[in-house]
Amino acid sequence: MFGFNRKNEFQVEGRVSARWAPFLSTHLSSPANYPLQTVVITGGSDGMGRAVAGQLAGKGAHVVVVARTASKLEATVEELRSKALNTLKQRFLYICADLTDANECDRVISEVTAWNDGSAPDVVWCCAGFCHPGFFTDVPISIQRQQMDTVYWTAANMAHATLRNWLAPVPPSGQMRNPRRHLIFTCSTLAFVPIAGYGPYSPAKAAIRSLSDTLSQEIEMYNGAYTQRHRNTAPAADVKIHTVFPMGILSPGFDNEQKIKPELTKMLEESDKPQTPEEVSQIAIQALERGEYLITTMFVGNVMKGTALGPSPRNNIVGDTFMSWLSNLVFLQVIPDLRSKAFNWGKTNGLPQTTSEE
Ligand SMILES: NC(=O)C1=CN([C@@H]2O[C@H](COP(=O)(O)OP(=O)(O)OC[C@H]3O[C@@H](n4cnc5c(N)ncnc54)[C@H](OP(=O)(O)O)[C@@H]3O)[C@@H](O)[C@H]2O)C=CC1
Ligand SMILES: CCCCCCCCCCCCCCCC(=O)[C@@H](N)CO
């Protein structure tokens, strides 16, 4: 069962340190003693978000899915009911909202809190977003701005609304009995490695990665204050930030992007073997349960992360350091290879005939 485990909050069989305490202590929690967790999933009506919602329902969570289209959300909630671990106890809700609007994110948090007997959600997982590929000069600037709104701002708005709620100072009497909350972003390995034809999209994902790194540092201040909660006002709970970096996902969004994707881009990403939403979700949840911070879903993704690890917190100092050495050697070959493939494409095919998007 999926729930809190107070005793093991900072220690799971001695393997996980306080800094990377687990996301969901499934195997250790005692369902009788701990309440179910309430999870909000943006973009929860399709693709990866929907798979995440289904799997967390199967682990016993209360799930709220948020997206713009009511019909898809209704169908998702039906599916969640059928996947619930405990149909009598678990509750499901959908909220229609366009998360490019920051006020809508505030509304989502307050509606979830009211529905959840006055408690804020325990987990917020930002999955909303889709990709509009194309060469930079071919795609109208208005669409590129929309991509920033849809990809970056849906996540940043949701993080803002969530953290303002979670980090509000409360007196010791208001502290939570189950002190851990998780904010999860969904990024893309394109935040690590550029691929021609993803100009409208990758910068927004890179911005999410930068926000995630910044927040992972900033949150330490709040978590430090939380350790003094018995004496002072402090946030109601300890908070962890995580970001998932999938490769291709076989989703409705992916089918759409394939229709407009430049041939060169398809060739450059040949080594990506897209995964099903269920696979991506399962791998991500397992990594969250191990307490990981930057999460990739397959080996090539891990190599891409390794070359761009920079100042991000590591999941495992030895493993990540060796991987970054290996990746940096691999990329000595990959970087010129990507560029020469682009050059040769132009040499062979001339300019692309795709300047008709206006
Ligand atoms: N597919 C891929 O190959 C990859 C995807 N990703 C990322 O993973 C995440 C999931 O992608 P994928 O599985 O393809 O998802 P889909 O494109 O299949 O689904 C996107 C979801 O987001 C919702 N959504 C879109 N815009 C908004 C908005 N403005 N406000 C609220 N909800 C919105 C959609 O519902 P509705 O339209 O009804 O609002 C839908 O539920 C995305 O962040 C994506 O960028 C990362 C790597 C690869
Ligand atoms: C051994 C290591 C070699 C590494 C070579 C680099 C290969 C690049 C693969 C690009 C994969 C892009 C996946 C993300 C797609 C995505 O986010 C969009 N589909 C959005 O929806």
Short mmCIF file of C-alpha atoms and ligand atoms in Angstrom, two decimals:
data_model
loop_
_atom_site.label_atom_id
_atom_site.label_comp_id
_atom_site.label_asym_id
_atom_site.label_seq_id
_atom_site.Cartn_x
_atom_site.Cartn_y
_atom_site.Cartn_z
CA MET A 1 0.00 0.00 0.00
CA PHE A 2 1.00 3.47 -0.83
CA GLY A 3 1.29 5.76 2.15
CA PHE A 4 3.43 7.56 4.62
CA ASN A 5 5.85 5.92 6.89
CA ARG A 6 6.85 8.16 9.68
CA LYS A 7 9.47 5.98 11.29
CA ASN A 8 11.24 5.31 8.04
CA GLU A 9 10.85 8.80 6.71
CA PHE A 10 14.57 9.52 6.68
CA GLN A 11 15.92 6.04 6.53
CA VAL A 12 15.01 3.08 4.42
CA GLU A 13 16.94 0.02 5.52
CA GLY A 14 19.98 2.24 5.90
CA ARG A 15 20.25 2.73 2.14
CA VAL A 16 18.72 6.12 1.56
CA SER A 17 20.01 9.20 3.33
CA ALA A 18 17.90 11.97 4.74
CA ARG A 19 18.58 14.13 1.68
CA TRP A 20 17.07 11.62 -0.72
CA ALA A 21 14.47 10.02 1.46
CA PRO A 22 11.97 7.95 -0.50
CA PHE A 23 9.04 9.14 -2.52
CA LEU A 24 6.65 6.37 -1.67
CA SER A 25 7.67 3.80 0.88
CA THR A 26 5.42 1.15 -0.60
CA HIS A 27 7.02 -1.90 0.90
CA LEU A 28 7.50 -0.41 4.34
CA SER A 29 4.36 1.50 5.07
CA SER A 30 1.61 0.17 7.20
CA PRO A 31 -1.76 0.98 5.64
CA ALA A 32 -3.56 0.70 8.93
CA ASN A 33 -1.61 3.52 10.53
CA TYR A 34 -1.09 6.01 7.74
CA PRO A 35 -3.55 7.90 5.59
CA LEU A 36 -3.59 7.51 1.83
CA GLN A 37 -1.62 10.03 -0.15
CA THR A 38 -3.31 12.53 -2.43
CA VAL A 39 -1.62 13.05 -5.77
CA VAL A 40 -2.31 15.73 -8.40
CA ILE A 41 -1.21 14.95 -11.97
CA THR A 42 -1.32 17.70 -14.57
CA GLY A 43 -1.71 16.42 -18.12
CA GLY A 44 -3.22 13.37 -16.42
CA SER A 45 -5.74 12.66 -19.18
CA ASP A 46 -3.36 11.35 -21.84
CA GLY A 47 -0.03 9.70 -22.50
CA MET A 48 2.45 9.53 -19.66
CA GLY A 49 0.34 11.52 -17.18
CA ARG A 50 -2.55 9.11 -17.62
CA ALA A 51 -0.27 6.10 -17.12
CA VAL A 52 1.17 7.69 -13.96
CA ALA A 53 -2.36 8.30 -12.67
CA GLY A 54 -3.35 4.68 -13.32
CA GLN A 55 -0.27 3.25 -11.66
CA LEU A 56 -0.56 5.44 -8.57
CA ALA A 57 -4.26 4.55 -8.30
CA GLY A 58 -3.10 0.93 -8.39
CA LYS A 59 -0.78 1.68 -5.46
CA GLY A 60 -3.62 3.10 -3.40
CA ALA A 61 -3.41 6.86 -3.88
CA HIS A 62 -6.24 9.35 -4.14
CA VAL A 63 -5.70 10.86 -7.59
CA VAL A 64 -6.67 14.20 -9.12
CA VAL A 65 -6.12 14.61 -12.86
CA VAL A 66 -5.97 18.05 -14.44
CA ALA A 67 -6.14 19.02 -18.14
CA ARG A 68 -8.25 21.16 -20.47
CA THR A 69 -10.60 18.65 -22.12
CA ALA A 70 -13.43 17.35 -19.90
CA SER A 71 -14.31 14.29 -21.99
CA LYS A 72 -10.79 12.82 -21.78
CA LEU A 73 -10.67 13.56 -18.05
CA GLU A 74 -13.99 11.81 -17.44
CA ALA A 75 -12.78 8.72 -19.26
CA THR A 76 -9.57 8.81 -17.23
CA VAL A 77 -11.42 8.94 -13.91
CA GLU A 78 -13.49 5.91 -14.99
CA GLU A 79 -10.26 4.08 -15.77
CA LEU A 80 -8.78 5.08 -12.41
CA ARG A 81 -11.78 3.63 -10.58
CA SER A 82 -11.20 0.33 -12.32
CA LYS A 83 -7.51 0.36 -11.42
CA ALA A 84 -7.88 1.38 -7.76
CA LEU A 85 -6.29 -0.81 -5.13
CA ASN A 86 -9.10 -0.17 -2.69
CA THR A 87 -12.25 1.01 -4.45
CA LEU A 88 -14.04 1.72 -1.18
CA LYS A 89 -11.41 4.04 0.26
CA GLN A 90 -9.84 5.73 -2.73
CA ARG A 91 -11.28 8.86 -4.27
CA PHE A 92 -10.72 10.36 -7.71
CA LEU A 93 -11.36 13.80 -9.08
CA TYR A 94 -10.78 15.67 -12.29
CA ILE A 95 -10.40 19.40 -12.75
CA CYS A 96 -10.63 21.16 -16.12
CA ALA A 97 -8.03 23.90 -16.27
CA ASP A 98 -5.71 25.56 -18.75
CA LEU A 99 -2.52 25.69 -16.69
CA THR A 100 -0.89 28.33 -18.87
CA ASP A 101 -2.99 30.64 -16.67
CA ALA A 102 -1.41 31.01 -13.22
CA ASN A 103 -4.76 31.79 -11.57
CA GLU A 104 -6.04 28.44 -12.75
CA CYS A 105 -3.18 26.70 -10.93
CA ASP A 106 -4.15 28.48 -7.71
CA ARG A 107 -7.73 27.34 -8.27
CA VAL A 108 -6.57 23.74 -8.77
CA ILE A 109 -4.70 23.74 -5.45
CA SER A 110 -7.62 25.28 -3.54
CA GLU A 111 -10.19 22.94 -5.10
CA VAL A 112 -8.04 19.90 -4.35
CA THR A 113 -7.53 21.09 -0.78
CA ALA A 114 -11.26 21.56 -0.23
CA TRP A 115 -11.98 18.12 -1.74
CA ASN A 116 -9.21 16.57 0.38
CA ASP A 117 -10.82 17.54 3.71
CA GLY A 118 -8.79 20.71 4.02
CA SER A 119 -5.35 19.14 3.44
CA ALA A 120 -3.13 20.18 0.56
CA PRO A 121 -2.04 17.38 -1.82
CA ASP A 122 1.03 15.31 -0.87
CA VAL A 123 2.39 14.93 -4.39
CA VAL A 124 2.08 17.24 -7.42
CA TRP A 125 3.39 15.78 -10.66
CA CYS A 126 3.54 18.15 -13.66
CA CYS A 127 3.09 16.16 -16.89
CA ALA A 128 1.14 18.66 -19.00
CA GLY A 129 2.76 19.71 -22.24
CA PHE A 130 3.27 18.76 -25.86
CA CYS A 131 5.85 19.36 -28.53
CA HIS A 132 5.64 21.36 -31.77
CA PRO A 133 8.80 20.45 -33.68
CA GLY A 134 10.19 22.37 -36.66
CA PHE A 135 13.21 24.42 -37.69
CA PHE A 136 13.53 27.68 -35.81
CA THR A 137 12.97 30.00 -38.77
CA ASP A 138 10.11 27.90 -40.17
CA VAL A 139 7.97 28.00 -37.04
CA PRO A 140 6.16 31.31 -36.43
CA ILE A 141 7.33 33.07 -33.30
CA SER A 142 3.76 33.01 -31.92
CA ILE A 143 3.91 29.19 -31.83
CA GLN A 144 7.30 29.30 -30.15
CA ARG A 145 5.83 31.51 -27.44
CA GLN A 146 2.92 29.09 -27.09
CA GLN A 147 5.43 26.28 -26.60
CA MET A 148 7.05 28.21 -23.77
CA ASP A 149 3.58 28.74 -22.27
CA THR A 150 2.51 25.13 -22.66
CA VAL A 151 5.76 23.45 -21.69
CA TYR A 152 7.50 25.80 -19.25
CA TRP A 153 4.73 27.96 -17.81
CA THR A 154 2.25 25.15 -17.12
CA ALA A 155 4.98 23.61 -14.94
CA ALA A 156 6.26 26.85 -13.40
CA ASN A 157 2.73 28.12 -12.65
CA MET A 158 1.81 24.84 -11.02
CA ALA A 159 5.04 24.78 -9.01
CA HIS A 160 4.42 28.35 -7.87
CA ALA A 161 0.85 27.65 -6.73
CA THR A 162 1.90 24.41 -5.03
CA LEU A 163 4.98 25.70 -3.23
CA ARG A 164 3.26 28.87 -2.05
CA ASN A 165 0.76 26.62 -0.38
CA TRP A 166 3.20 24.01 0.92
CA LEU A 167 5.82 26.45 2.17
CA ALA A 168 3.50 28.89 3.94
CA PRO A 169 4.72 29.25 7.54
CA VAL A 170 2.50 27.57 10.11
CA PRO A 171 2.88 27.45 13.91
CA PRO A 172 4.02 24.21 15.57
CA SER A 173 0.40 23.20 16.20
CA GLY A 174 -0.21 23.12 12.44
CA GLN A 175 2.69 20.80 11.59
CA MET A 176 1.91 17.64 9.73
CA ARG A 177 2.08 14.23 11.27
CA ASN A 178 3.33 12.83 7.97
CA PRO A 179 6.01 15.21 6.95
CA ARG A 180 6.97 14.74 3.34
CA ARG A 181 5.70 16.24 0.11
CA HIS A 182 6.96 15.83 -3.45
CA LEU A 183 6.90 18.16 -6.45
CA ILE A 184 7.79 16.41 -9.69
CA PHE A 185 8.50 17.97 -13.08
CA THR A 186 8.44 16.12 -16.39
CA CYS A 187 11.19 17.33 -18.66
CA SER A 188 12.86 15.60 -21.66
CA THR A 189 16.39 14.42 -22.41
CA LEU A 190 16.34 17.23 -24.99
CA ALA A 191 17.01 19.51 -22.02
CA PHE A 192 20.49 17.88 -21.95
CA VAL A 193 21.32 17.47 -25.62
CA PRO A 194 20.16 19.67 -28.51
CA ILE A 195 18.66 18.05 -31.60
CA ALA A 196 18.00 20.15 -34.75
CA GLY A 197 14.27 20.66 -35.27
CA TYR A 198 13.34 20.93 -31.61
CA GLY A 199 14.08 24.66 -31.27
CA PRO A 200 10.49 25.61 -30.34
CA TYR A 201 10.45 22.98 -27.55
CA SER A 202 13.88 22.17 -26.05
CA PRO A 203 14.52 25.65 -24.58
CA ALA A 204 11.31 25.37 -22.56
CA LYS A 205 12.40 21.99 -21.22
CA ALA A 206 15.90 23.31 -20.45
CA ALA A 207 14.22 26.11 -18.49
CA ILE A 208 12.32 23.52 -16.43
CA ARG A 209 15.59 21.77 -15.64
CA SER A 210 17.10 25.07 -14.50
CA LEU A 211 14.06 25.83 -12.37
CA SER A 212 14.24 22.36 -10.86
CA ASP A 213 17.92 22.78 -9.94
CA THR A 214 17.26 26.21 -8.45
CA LEU A 215 14.31 24.95 -6.43
CA SER A 216 16.22 21.91 -5.21
CA GLN A 217 18.68 24.33 -3.58
CA GLU A 218 16.11 26.87 -2.41
CA ILE A 219 13.97 24.18 -0.81
CA GLU A 220 16.86 23.32 1.52
CA MET A 221 16.25 26.60 3.35
CA TYR A 222 12.63 25.66 4.00
CA ASN A 223 13.57 22.12 4.95
CA GLY A 224 16.18 23.51 7.35
CA ALA A 225 13.52 25.70 8.95
CA TYR A 226 11.27 22.66 9.14
CA THR A 227 13.78 20.88 11.38
CA GLN A 228 13.13 23.66 13.95
CA ARG A 229 9.36 23.32 13.69
CA HIS A 230 8.89 22.49 17.35
CA ARG A 231 10.05 25.98 18.31
CA ASN A 232 9.19 28.23 15.37
CA THR A 233 6.75 28.73 12.59
CA ALA A 234 7.86 26.59 9.66
CA PRO A 235 6.43 24.94 6.54
CA ALA A 236 3.91 22.23 7.38
CA ALA A 237 6.11 19.54 5.84
CA ASP A 238 9.48 18.71 4.35
CA VAL A 239 9.48 19.04 0.52
CA LYS A 240 11.44 17.18 -2.18
CA ILE A 241 11.82 18.19 -5.82
CA HIS A 242 12.34 15.64 -8.61
CA THR A 243 12.50 15.86 -12.41
CA VAL A 244 11.90 13.05 -14.90
CA PHE A 245 13.65 13.12 -18.31
CA PRO A 246 11.93 10.71 -20.71
CA MET A 247 13.06 9.86 -24.23
CA GLY A 248 10.29 9.44 -26.84
CA ILE A 249 6.92 8.34 -25.40
CA LEU A 250 4.36 6.59 -27.61
CA SER A 251 1.50 8.93 -26.73
CA PRO A 252 -1.22 10.84 -28.64
CA GLY A 253 1.04 13.90 -28.36
CA PHE A 254 3.90 11.97 -29.98
CA ASP A 255 1.66 10.88 -32.90
CA ASN A 256 0.84 14.54 -33.54
CA GLU A 257 4.44 15.70 -33.43
CA GLN A 258 5.53 12.95 -35.84
CA LYS A 259 3.19 14.40 -38.49
CA ILE A 260 5.06 17.72 -38.61
CA LYS A 261 8.57 16.65 -37.58
CA PRO A 262 11.36 17.39 -40.09
CA GLU A 263 12.95 14.31 -41.68
CA LEU A 264 16.37 15.42 -40.46
CA THR A 265 15.11 15.44 -36.87
CA LYS A 266 13.73 11.92 -37.26
CA MET A 267 17.12 10.80 -38.53
CA LEU A 268 19.07 12.50 -35.71
CA GLU A 269 16.92 10.83 -33.07
CA GLU A 270 17.17 7.38 -34.68
CA SER A 271 18.90 5.93 -31.63
CA ASP A 272 15.80 6.69 -29.56
CA LYS A 273 13.47 3.73 -29.29
CA PRO A 274 10.26 5.31 -27.93
CA GLN A 275 8.78 3.69 -24.85
CA THR A 276 5.13 3.19 -23.91
CA PRO A 277 3.62 5.61 -21.37
CA GLU A 278 3.25 2.67 -18.97
CA GLU A 279 6.95 1.78 -19.19
CA VAL A 280 8.04 5.38 -18.67
CA SER A 281 5.69 5.79 -15.75
CA GLN A 282 6.75 2.57 -14.07
CA ILE A 283 10.47 3.32 -14.39
CA ALA A 284 9.95 6.88 -13.11
CA ILE A 285 7.91 5.75 -10.10
CA GLN A 286 10.54 3.15 -9.18
CA ALA A 287 13.26 5.81 -9.35
CA LEU A 288 11.17 8.15 -7.20
CA GLU A 289 10.75 5.36 -4.68
CA ARG A 290 14.54 5.07 -4.57
CA GLY A 291 14.60 8.80 -3.81
CA GLU A 292 16.27 9.92 -7.07
CA TYR A 293 16.36 13.56 -8.14
CA LEU A 294 17.12 13.75 -11.91
CA ILE A 295 15.52 10.64 -13.38
CA THR A 296 16.11 9.09 -16.81
CA THR A 297 14.16 6.17 -18.19
CA MET A 298 16.69 4.28 -20.31
CA PHE A 299 20.41 3.89 -20.95
CA VAL A 300 20.72 6.39 -23.83
CA GLY A 301 18.89 8.93 -21.70
CA ASN A 302 21.31 8.32 -18.88
CA VAL A 303 24.25 8.90 -21.24
CA MET A 304 22.63 12.16 -22.39
CA LYS A 305 22.22 13.22 -18.77
CA GLY A 306 25.79 12.23 -17.98
CA THR A 307 27.27 14.68 -20.46
CA ALA A 308 25.19 17.55 -19.08
CA LEU A 309 25.15 16.80 -15.37
CA GLY A 310 26.90 20.08 -14.54
CA PRO A 311 25.99 21.43 -11.12
CA SER A 312 22.88 19.29 -10.57
CA PRO A 313 22.65 17.23 -7.40
CA ARG A 314 23.65 13.60 -8.00
CA ASN A 315 21.58 10.51 -7.27
CA ASN A 316 24.71 8.52 -6.58
CA ILE A 317 28.11 10.20 -6.46
CA VAL A 318 30.17 7.26 -7.71
CA GLY A 319 27.72 6.04 -10.36
CA ASP A 320 26.92 9.51 -11.71
CA THR A 321 30.58 10.57 -11.76
CA PHE A 322 31.71 7.52 -13.72
CA MET A 323 28.74 7.91 -16.05
CA SER A 324 29.61 11.56 -16.69
CA TRP A 325 33.21 10.58 -17.58
CA LEU A 326 31.95 7.90 -19.96
CA SER A 327 29.33 10.25 -21.44
CA ASN A 328 31.80 13.05 -22.03
CA LEU A 329 34.00 10.63 -23.98
CA VAL A 330 31.03 9.34 -25.99
CA PHE A 331 29.91 12.87 -26.77
CA LEU A 332 33.29 13.82 -28.21
CA GLN A 333 32.07 11.69 -31.09
CA VAL A 334 28.32 12.41 -30.86
CA ILE A 335 28.53 16.23 -31.08
CA PRO A 336 30.38 16.37 -34.43
CA ASP A 337 28.31 13.45 -35.68
CA LEU A 338 25.01 15.32 -35.10
CA ARG A 339 26.41 18.45 -36.76
CA SER A 340 27.84 16.64 -39.77
CA LYS A 341 24.57 14.76 -40.30
CA ALA A 342 22.79 18.15 -40.39
CA PHE A 343 25.42 19.55 -42.79
CA ASN A 344 25.23 16.56 -45.10
CA TRP A 345 21.45 16.68 -45.08
CA GLY A 346 21.58 20.23 -46.42
CA LYS A 347 24.27 19.32 -48.92
CA THR A 348 22.23 16.44 -50.29
CA ASN A 349 18.67 17.76 -50.04
CA GLY A 350 18.98 21.53 -50.14
CA LEU A 351 16.68 23.69 -48.08
CA PRO A 352 13.61 22.06 -46.52
CA GLN A 353 10.26 22.79 -48.21
CA THR A 354 8.48 23.49 -44.94
CA THR A 355 8.15 27.26 -44.71
CA SER A 356 4.35 27.11 -45.05
CA GLU A 357 3.32 27.28 -41.40
CA GLU A 358 2.43 30.97 -41.35
N1 LIG B 1 5.84 12.20 -26.12
C1 LIG B 1 7.16 12.30 -26.05
O1 LIG B 1 7.86 11.78 -26.90
C2 LIG B 1 7.79 13.00 -24.91
C3 LIG B 1 7.06 13.78 -24.03
N2 LIG B 1 7.69 14.40 -22.98
C4 LIG B 1 6.93 15.20 -22.03
O2 LIG B 1 6.17 14.32 -21.23
C5 LIG B 1 4.92 14.91 -20.86
C6 LIG B 1 3.79 14.02 -21.31
O3 LIG B 1 3.84 13.88 -22.70
P1 LIG B 1 2.85 12.90 -23.50
O4 LIG B 1 2.72 11.63 -22.79
O5 LIG B 1 3.31 12.92 -24.92
O6 LIG B 1 1.47 13.68 -23.35
P2 LIG B 1 0.26 13.93 -24.36
O7 LIG B 1 0.62 14.96 -25.37
O8 LIG B 1 -0.24 12.63 -24.88
O9 LIG B 1 -0.77 14.56 -23.33
C7 LIG B 1 -0.57 15.85 -22.86
C8 LIG B 1 -1.47 16.10 -21.66
O10 LIG B 1 -1.31 17.46 -21.23
C9 LIG B 1 -2.57 18.11 -21.22
N3 LIG B 1 -2.35 19.54 -21.50
C10 LIG B 1 -1.78 20.08 -22.60
N4 LIG B 1 -1.76 21.41 -22.52
C11 LIG B 1 -2.34 21.73 -21.34
C12 LIG B 1 -2.63 22.96 -20.69
N5 LIG B 1 -2.34 24.13 -21.25
N6 LIG B 1 -3.22 22.92 -19.47
C13 LIG B 1 -3.54 21.74 -18.91
N7 LIG B 1 -3.29 20.56 -19.47
C14 LIG B 1 -2.70 20.54 -20.68
C15 LIG B 1 -3.36 17.35 -22.27
O11 LIG B 1 -4.77 17.44 -22.13
P3 LIG B 1 -5.62 18.61 -22.88
O12 LIG B 1 -5.08 18.74 -24.26
O13 LIG B 1 -7.05 18.14 -22.80
O14 LIG B 1 -5.40 19.84 -22.04
C16 LIG B 1 -2.93 15.92 -21.97
O15 LIG B 1 -3.58 15.43 -20.82
C17 LIG B 1 4.93 16.29 -21.52
O16 LIG B 1 5.41 17.24 -20.59
C18 LIG B 1 5.92 16.13 -22.66
O17 LIG B 1 6.50 17.35 -23.05
C19 LIG B 1 9.03 14.25 -22.76
C20 LIG B 1 9.79 13.49 -23.59
C21 LIG B 1 9.24 12.83 -24.74
C1 LIG B 2 25.05 6.36 -26.68
C2 LIG B 2 24.50 7.73 -26.55
C3 LIG B 2 24.33 8.47 -27.82
C4 LIG B 2 23.42 9.63 -27.65
C5 LIG B 2 23.05 10.20 -28.96
C6 LIG B 2 22.05 11.28 -28.89
C7 LIG B 2 20.79 10.82 -29.54
C8 LIG B 2 19.70 11.82 -29.46
C9 LIG B 2 18.37 11.17 -29.24
C10 LIG B 2 17.29 12.20 -29.04
C11 LIG B 2 16.19 11.64 -28.25
C12 LIG B 2 15.13 12.66 -27.95
C13 LIG B 2 14.14 12.09 -26.98
C14 LIG B 2 13.16 13.09 -26.45
C15 LIG B 2 12.05 13.39 -27.41
C16 LIG B 2 11.11 14.43 -26.96
O1 LIG B 2 11.20 15.02 -25.92
C17 LIG B 2 10.06 14.77 -27.93
N1 LIG B 2 9.57 13.64 -28.62
C18 LIG B 2 9.00 15.59 -27.30
O2 LIG B 2 7.75 15.07 -27.32
#
